[in-house]
PDB file of C-alpha atoms in Angstrom:
ATOM      1  CA  UNK K   1     -64.037  74.408  -2.912  1.00 50.00           C
ATOM      2  CA  UNK K   2     -60.912  74.996  -4.441  1.00 50.00           C
ATOM      3  CA  UNK K   3     -59.633  75.160  -0.946  1.00 51.00           C
ATOM      4  CA  UNK K   4     -60.852  71.276  -0.464  1.00 47.00           C
ATOM      5  CA  UNK K   5     -59.519  70.315  -3.480  1.00 46.00           C
ATOM      6  CA  UNK K   6     -55.976  71.651  -2.864  1.00 51.00           C
ATOM      7  CA  UNK K   7     -55.808  70.051   0.379  1.00 53.00           C
ATOM      8  CA  UNK K   8     -56.846  66.950  -0.741  1.00 49.00           C
ATOM      9  CA  UNK K   9     -54.238  67.259  -3.607  1.00 53.00           C
ATOM     10  CA  UNK K  10     -51.630  68.061  -0.987  1.00 53.00           C
ATOM     11  CA  UNK K  11     -52.417  64.876   1.093  1.00 56.00           C
ATOM     12  CA  UNK K  12     -52.334  62.576  -2.072  1.00 52.00           C
ATOM     13  CA  UNK K  13     -48.935  63.960  -2.961  1.00 57.00           C
ATOM     14  CA  UNK K  14     -47.915  63.420   0.767  1.00 54.00           C
ATOM     15  CA  UNK K  15     -48.963  59.977   0.466  1.00 51.00           C
ATOM     16  CA  UNK K  16     -47.536  59.219  -2.729  1.00 53.00           C
ATOM     17  CA  UNK K  17     -43.983  60.571  -1.580  1.00 50.00           C
ATOM     18  CA  UNK K  18     -44.291  58.698   1.639  1.00 51.00           C
ATOM     19  CA  UNK K  19     -44.891  55.328  -0.112  1.00 49.00           C
ATOM     20  CA  UNK K  20     -42.010  56.176  -2.520  1.00 52.00           C
ATOM     21  CA  UNK K  21     -39.632  56.354   0.366  1.00 48.00           C
ATOM     22  CA  UNK K  22     -40.754  53.355   2.304  1.00 50.00           C
ATOM     23  CA  UNK K  23     -40.252  51.256  -1.047  1.00 47.00           C
ATOM     24  CA  UNK K  24     -36.750  52.630  -1.518  1.00 50.00           C
ATOM     25  CA  UNK K  25     -35.529  51.679   1.992  1.00 49.00           C
ATOM     26  CA  UNK K  26     -37.174  48.159   1.689  1.00 48.00           C
ATOM     27  CA  UNK K  27     -35.019  47.969  -1.775  1.00 43.00           C
ATOM     28  CA  UNK K  28     -32.008  48.963   0.090  1.00 51.00           C
ATOM     29  CA  UNK K  29     -32.563  46.400   3.022  1.00 47.00           C
ATOM     30  CA  UNK K  30     -33.238  43.657   0.644  1.00 41.00           C
ATOM     31  CA  UNK K  31     -29.873  44.579  -1.468  1.00 49.00           C
ATOM     32  CA  UNK K  32     -27.919  44.574   1.980  1.00 51.00           C
ATOM     33  CA  UNK K  33     -29.203  41.139   3.139  1.00 46.00           C
ATOM     34  CA  UNK K  34     -28.307  39.564   0.017  1.00 46.00           C
ATOM     35  CA  UNK K  35     -24.823  41.212  -0.124  1.00 48.00           C
ATOM     36  CA  UNK K  36     -24.318  39.716   3.213  1.00 49.00           C
ATOM     37  CA  UNK K  37     -25.210  36.607   2.444  1.00 47.00           C
ATOM     38  CA  UNK K  38     -23.143  36.331  -0.671  1.00 47.00           C
ATOM     39  CA  UNK K  39     -20.025  37.871   0.707  1.00 47.00           C
ATOM     40  CA  UNK K  40     -17.284  35.381   1.723  1.00 48.00           C
ATOM     41  CA  UNK K  41     -16.936  35.064   5.199  1.00 45.00           C
ATOM     42  CA  UNK K  42     -13.783  37.122   6.769  1.00 46.00           C
ATOM     43  CA  UNK K  43     -13.191  34.356   9.232  1.00 44.00           C
ATOM     44  CA  UNK K  44     -13.075  31.871   6.813  1.00 41.00           C
ATOM     45  CA  UNK K  45     -10.957  33.481   4.472  1.00 43.00           C
ATOM     46  CA  UNK K  46      -8.386  34.197   7.027  1.00 45.00           C
ATOM     47  CA  UNK K  47      -8.675  30.712   8.599  1.00 44.00           C
ATOM     48  CA  UNK K  48      -7.930  29.148   4.989  1.00 45.00           C
ATOM     49  CA  UNK K  49      -5.313  31.541   4.129  1.00 50.00           C
ATOM     50  CA  UNK K  50      -3.629  32.526   7.400  1.00 56.00           C
ATOM     51  CA  UNK K  51       0.239  30.690   8.072  1.00 57.00           C
ATOM     52  CA  UNK K  52      -1.705  29.298  11.293  1.00 58.00           C
ATOM     53  CA  UNK K  53      -4.510  27.480   9.175  1.00 55.00           C
ATOM     54  CA  UNK K  54      -1.992  26.161   6.671  1.00 56.00           C
ATOM     55  CA  UNK K  55       0.288  24.767   9.598  1.00 58.00           C
ATOM     56  CA  UNK K  56      -3.174  23.340  11.151  1.00 63.00           C
ATOM     57  CA  UNK K  57      -3.817  21.520   7.676  1.00 58.00           C
ATOM     58  CA  UNK K  58      -0.325  20.109   7.602  1.00 60.00           C
ATOM     59  CA  UNK K  59      -0.360  18.655  10.869  1.00 56.00           C
ATOM     60  CA  UNK K  60      -3.962  17.098  10.292  1.00 52.00           C
ATOM     61  CA  UNK K  61      -2.169  15.552   6.990  1.00 55.00           C
ATOM     62  CA  UNK K  62       0.608  14.253   8.970  1.00 51.00           C
ATOM     63  CA  UNK K  63      -1.550  12.613  11.400  1.00 50.00           C
ATOM     64  CA  UNK K  64      -3.733  10.753   8.883  1.00 41.00           C
ATOM     65  CA  UNK K  65      -0.894   9.563   6.710  1.00 44.00           C
ATOM     66  CA  UNK K  66       0.743   8.551  10.055  1.00 44.00           C
ATOM     67  CA  UNK K  67      -1.486   6.213  10.991  1.00 45.00           C
ATOM     68  CA  UNK K  68      -0.377   2.560  11.075  1.00 40.00           C
ATOM     69  CA  UNK K  69      -2.335   0.293   8.419  1.00 43.00           C
ATOM     70  CA  UNK K  70      -3.542  -3.071   9.139  1.00 42.00           C
ATOM     71  CA  UNK K  71      -0.731  -5.423   9.633  1.00 38.00           C
ATOM     72  CA  UNK K  72       1.786  -2.783  10.540  1.00 37.00           C
ATOM     73  CA  UNK K  73       3.333  -1.661  13.832  1.00 35.00           C
ATOM     74  CA  UNK K  74      -0.012  -2.088  15.792  1.00 37.00           C
ATOM     75  CA  UNK K  75      -0.346  -5.804  14.977  1.00 38.00           C
ATOM     76  CA  UNK K  76       3.574  -6.373  16.067  1.00 34.00           C
ATOM     77  CA  UNK K  77       2.966  -4.866  19.224  1.00 40.00           C
ATOM     78  CA  UNK K  78       0.051  -7.061  19.879  1.00 47.00           C
ATOM     79  CA  UNK K  79       2.266  -9.935  19.662  1.00 54.00           C
ATOM     80  CA  UNK K  80       3.947  -8.521  22.849  1.00 71.00           C
ATOM     81  CA  UNK K  81       1.084  -9.102  24.981  1.00 86.00           C
ATOM     82  CA  UNK K  82       0.477 -12.223  26.956  1.00 91.00           C
ATOM     83  CA  UNK K  83      -2.561 -13.817  25.021  1.00 93.00           C
ATOM     84  CA  UNK K  84      -4.618 -14.186  28.766  1.00 96.00           C
ATOM     85  CA  UNK K  85      -3.404 -13.731  32.359  1.00 97.00           C
ATOM     86  CA  UNK K  86      -4.175 -17.001  33.936  1.00 98.00           C
ATOM     87  CA  UNK K  87      -5.639 -20.413  32.773  1.00 98.00           C
ATOM     88  CA  UNK K  88      -7.063 -23.648  34.434  1.00 99.00           C
ATOM     89  CA  UNK K  89      -7.482 -26.963  32.454  1.00 98.00           C
ATOM     90  CA  UNK K  90      -7.560 -30.628  31.769  1.00 98.00           C
ATOM     91  CA  UNK K  91      -5.098 -32.539  29.743  1.00 97.00           C
ATOM     92  CA  UNK K  92      -5.470 -36.251  28.665  1.00 95.00           C
ATOM     93  CA  UNK K  93      -3.579 -38.824  26.537  1.00 92.00           C
ATOM     94  CA  UNK K  94      -0.934 -39.739  28.956  1.00 91.00           C
ATOM     95  CA  UNK K  95      -3.479 -40.384  31.997  1.00 93.00           C
ATOM     96  CA  UNK K  96      -5.592 -37.218  33.088  1.00 96.00           C
ATOM     97  CA  UNK K  97      -4.188 -34.211  34.329  1.00 97.00           C
ATOM     98  CA  UNK K  98      -5.250 -30.931  35.987  1.00 98.00           C
ATOM     99  CA  UNK K  99      -3.423 -27.890  34.735  1.00 98.00           C
ATOM    100  CA  UNK K 100      -2.754 -24.271  35.978  1.00 99.00           C
ATOM    101  CA  UNK K 101      -1.018 -21.654  33.887  1.00 98.00           C
ATOM    102  CA  UNK K 102      -0.126 -17.908  34.953  1.00 98.00           C
ATOM    103  CA  UNK K 103       1.911 -15.581  32.607  1.00 98.00           C
ATOM    104  CA  UNK K 104       4.278 -13.703  34.596  1.00 97.00           C
ATOM    105  CA  UNK K 105       5.679 -11.570  31.508  1.00 95.00           C
ATOM    106  CA  UNK K 106       4.177 -11.445  27.821  1.00 94.00           C
ATOM    107  CA  UNK K 107       6.145 -14.069  26.584  1.00 96.00           C
ATOM    108  CA  UNK K 108       6.803 -16.457  29.779  1.00 98.00           C
ATOM    109  CA  UNK K 109       4.628 -18.416  32.106  1.00 98.00           C
ATOM    110  CA  UNK K 110       4.626 -21.113  35.177  1.00 99.00           C
ATOM    111  CA  UNK K 111       2.584 -23.878  34.664  1.00 99.00           C
ATOM    112  CA  UNK K 112       1.789 -26.338  37.172  1.00 98.00           C
ATOM    113  CA  UNK K 113       0.425 -29.949  36.216  1.00 98.00           C
ATOM    114  CA  UNK K 114      -0.896 -32.641  38.476  1.00 98.00           C
ATOM    115  CA  UNK K 115      -1.247 -36.178  36.844  1.00 97.00           C
ATOM    116  CA  UNK K 116      -3.257 -39.295  37.483  1.00 96.00           C
ATOM    117  CA  UNK K 117      -2.170 -42.203  35.369  1.00 93.00           C
ATOM    118  CA  UNK K 118      -3.496 -45.648  36.072  1.00 91.00           C
ATOM    119  CA  UNK K 119      -1.780 -48.756  34.427  1.00 88.00           C
ATOM    120  CA  UNK K 120      -4.326 -51.470  34.564  1.00 84.00           C
ATOM    121  CA  UNK K 121      -3.016 -54.479  36.376  1.00 81.00           C
ATOM    122  CA  UNK K 122       0.117 -52.896  37.275  1.00 90.00           C
ATOM    123  CA  UNK K 123      -0.502 -50.086  39.341  1.00 93.00           C
ATOM    124  CA  UNK K 124      -0.918 -46.112  39.573  1.00 94.00           C
ATOM    125  CA  UNK K 125       1.142 -43.545  39.141  1.00 93.00           C
ATOM    126  CA  UNK K 126       0.567 -39.732  40.483  1.00 96.00           C
ATOM    127  CA  UNK K 127       2.850 -37.027  39.465  1.00 96.00           C
ATOM    128  CA  UNK K 128       3.587 -33.395  39.770  1.00 98.00           C
ATOM    129  CA  UNK K 129       5.177 -31.001  37.534  1.00 98.00           C
ATOM    130  CA  UNK K 130       6.261 -27.540  37.841  1.00 98.00           C
ATOM    131  CA  UNK K 131       7.412 -25.821  34.213  1.00 98.00           C
ATOM    132  CA  UNK K 132       8.730 -22.402  33.332  1.00 99.00           C
ATOM    133  CA  UNK K 133       7.694 -21.750  29.500  1.00 98.00           C
ATOM    134  CA  UNK K 134       8.909 -19.478  26.931  1.00 98.00           C
ATOM    135  CA  UNK K 135       6.106 -18.685  24.396  1.00 97.00           C
ATOM    136  CA  UNK K 136       5.806 -16.783  21.142  1.00 96.00           C
ATOM    137  CA  UNK K 137       3.533 -16.448  18.306  1.00 96.00           C
ATOM    138  CA  UNK K 138       3.564 -18.550  15.047  1.00 97.00           C
ATOM    139  CA  UNK K 139       3.959 -16.007  12.237  1.00 95.00           C
ATOM    140  CA  UNK K 140       0.698 -16.039  10.048  1.00 94.00           C
ATOM    141  CA  UNK K 141      -1.486 -17.681  12.285  1.00 96.00           C
ATOM    142  CA  UNK K 142      -3.323 -15.387  14.730  1.00 94.00           C
ATOM    143  CA  UNK K 143      -3.997 -16.756  18.407  1.00 96.00           C
ATOM    144  CA  UNK K 144      -1.147 -19.673  17.707  1.00 98.00           C
ATOM    145  CA  UNK K 145       1.637 -19.663  19.643  1.00 98.00           C
ATOM    146  CA  UNK K 146       4.525 -22.280  20.131  1.00 98.00           C
ATOM    147  CA  UNK K 147       6.452 -22.659  23.428  1.00 98.00           C
ATOM    148  CA  UNK K 148       9.203 -24.576  24.996  1.00 98.00           C
ATOM    149  CA  UNK K 149      10.227 -25.036  28.834  1.00 98.00           C
ATOM    150  CA  UNK K 150      11.712 -26.785  31.440  1.00 98.00           C
ATOM    151  CA  UNK K 151      11.299 -27.465  34.870  1.00 98.00           C
ATOM    152  CA  UNK K 152      10.930 -30.334  37.842  1.00 98.00           C
ATOM    153  CA  UNK K 153       9.000 -33.317  37.997  1.00 96.00           C
ATOM    154  CA  UNK K 154       7.876 -35.795  40.658  1.00 95.00           C
ATOM    155  CA  UNK K 155       6.327 -39.192  40.611  1.00 94.00           C
ATOM    156  CA  UNK K 156       4.964 -41.925  43.007  1.00 95.00           C
ATOM    157  CA  UNK K 157       3.963 -45.255  41.734  1.00 92.00           C
ATOM    158  CA  UNK K 158       1.822 -47.606  43.642  1.00 92.00           C
ATOM    159  CA  UNK K 159       1.857 -50.914  42.721  1.00 91.00           C
ATOM    160  CA  UNK K 160      -1.293 -53.149  42.766  1.00 87.00           C
ATOM    161  CA  UNK K 161       0.503 -56.015  44.117  1.00 82.00           C
ATOM    162  CA  UNK K 162       0.978 -55.420  47.996  1.00 78.00           C
ATOM    163  CA  UNK K 163       4.156 -57.176  48.217  1.00 73.00           C
ATOM    164  CA  UNK K 164       6.093 -54.712  46.047  1.00 83.00           C
ATOM    165  CA  UNK K 165       6.630 -51.414  47.531  1.00 87.00           C
ATOM    166  CA  UNK K 166       5.705 -48.093  46.084  1.00 89.00           C
ATOM    167  CA  UNK K 167       8.544 -46.130  44.546  1.00 91.00           C
ATOM    168  CA  UNK K 168       9.150 -42.268  44.453  1.00 93.00           C
ATOM    169  CA  UNK K 169      11.318 -40.815  41.794  1.00 93.00           C
ATOM    170  CA  UNK K 170      12.072 -37.315  40.687  1.00 94.00           C
ATOM    171  CA  UNK K 171      13.872 -35.497  37.881  1.00 96.00           C
ATOM    172  CA  UNK K 172      14.072 -32.657  35.458  1.00 97.00           C
ATOM    173  CA  UNK K 173      11.348 -32.253  32.380  1.00 98.00           C
ATOM    174  CA  UNK K 174      11.358 -30.403  29.324  1.00 98.00           C
ATOM    175  CA  UNK K 175       8.538 -28.941  27.323  1.00 98.00           C
ATOM    176  CA  UNK K 176       7.624 -28.516  23.759  1.00 98.00           C
ATOM    177  CA  UNK K 177       4.275 -27.725  22.259  1.00 98.00           C
ATOM    178  CA  UNK K 178       1.717 -25.473  20.529  1.00 98.00           C
ATOM    179  CA  UNK K 179      -1.186 -23.450  22.058  1.00 98.00           C
ATOM    180  CA  UNK K 180      -4.265 -21.910  20.259  1.00 98.00           C
ATOM    181  CA  UNK K 181      -6.102 -19.217  21.859  1.00 97.00           C
ATOM    182  CA  UNK K 182      -9.593 -18.420  20.402  1.00 97.00           C
ATOM    183  CA  UNK K 183     -10.439 -14.972  19.445  1.00 94.00           C
ATOM    184  CA  UNK K 184     -13.418 -13.527  21.390  1.00 94.00           C
ATOM    185  CA  UNK K 185     -13.825 -16.706  23.602  1.00 97.00           C
ATOM    186  CA  UNK K 186     -11.994 -17.503  27.021  1.00 98.00           C
ATOM    187  CA  UNK K 187     -11.041 -21.049  25.798  1.00 98.00           C
ATOM    188  CA  UNK K 188      -7.336 -22.484  24.686  1.00 98.00           C
ATOM    189  CA  UNK K 189      -6.314 -25.818  23.549  1.00 98.00           C
ATOM    190  CA  UNK K 190      -2.656 -27.062  23.529  1.00 98.00           C
ATOM    191  CA  UNK K 191      -0.769 -30.056  22.570  1.00 98.00           C
ATOM    192  CA  UNK K 192       2.953 -30.773  23.952  1.00 98.00           C
ATOM    193  CA  UNK K 193       5.460 -33.289  24.736  1.00 97.00           C
ATOM    194  CA  UNK K 194       7.237 -33.532  27.953  1.00 97.00           C
ATOM    195  CA  UNK K 195       9.960 -35.802  28.198  1.00 96.00           C
ATOM    196  CA  UNK K 196      11.562 -36.662  31.511  1.00 96.00           C
ATOM    197  CA  UNK K 197      14.815 -37.472  32.841  1.00 96.00           C
ATOM    198  CA  UNK K 198      14.563 -39.319  36.119  1.00 93.00           C
ATOM    199  CA  UNK K 199      17.288 -38.915  38.718  1.00 92.00           C
ATOM    200  CA  UNK K 200      16.500 -42.114  40.421  1.00 86.00           C
ATOM    201  CA  UNK K 201      14.846 -44.961  38.963  1.00 74.00           C
ATOM    202  CA  UNK K 202      14.126 -45.593  35.174  1.00 73.00           C
ATOM    203  CA  UNK K 203      16.135 -42.651  33.995  1.00 87.00           C
ATOM    204  CA  UNK K 204      14.270 -41.609  30.923  1.00 91.00           C
ATOM    205  CA  UNK K 205      10.505 -41.177  30.378  1.00 89.00           C
ATOM    206  CA  UNK K 206       8.994 -40.144  27.188  1.00 90.00           C
ATOM    207  CA  UNK K 207       5.482 -40.807  27.840  1.00 87.00           C
ATOM    208  CA  UNK K 208       4.330 -37.131  29.450  1.00 91.00           C
ATOM    209  CA  UNK K 209       2.628 -34.427  27.924  1.00 94.00           C
ATOM    210  CA  UNK K 210      -0.790 -34.540  26.007  1.00 96.00           C
ATOM    211  CA  UNK K 211      -3.654 -32.662  24.521  1.00 98.00           C
ATOM    212  CA  UNK K 212      -5.075 -29.853  26.674  1.00 98.00           C
ATOM    213  CA  UNK K 213      -8.085 -27.691  26.837  1.00 98.00           C
ATOM    214  CA  UNK K 214      -7.951 -24.283  29.263  1.00 98.00           C
ATOM    215  CA  UNK K 215     -10.630 -22.113  30.595  1.00 99.00           C
ATOM    216  CA  UNK K 216      -8.448 -18.277  30.235  1.00 98.00           C
ATOM    217  CA  UNK K 217      -8.817 -15.215  32.340  1.00 97.00           C
TER     218      UNK K 217
END
């Protein structure tokens, strides 16, 4: 009986000792885990304190501070771009005209105009004009540009009276006008005056130009 009690006592002591050992291991593991979570990262510390990290932060600040604000140089560079490449349209006031305009540089374009002008009871005039136009933006008004230029002009006038011969004249033409390009739309409108000096014929003609609308692309 005594032997049995001694054996049971030994088994109990061994079990208690084993449980204490396991408990100590768990506590130690928990402490290590908590310490690893709360300890600052060596990588983060080195990134924020090393000279390379400081240099990168300084470069980032320079890049942010170097961004051009609205209305700055970036907007200025936009004015050095043509508003469109090519435009086809119509013009009216002095008869009816078909127009074609193409930018060859950001601030210069070539324009061709074919005009039909009927003079009731007198006759009909057909004319063709080729212009070189210099164009610049109007400060403070987005999409609006002024332009001036010059070129050649040709007219053919046919009289309603068959007894009067048709006339053909040619000369030099000037142009002064405004053009507005709608933002986000392939549409531009314009208004200009194109006086003509005729080398043979009437001498000077002020009734040229008009108001136009163009499809741009």
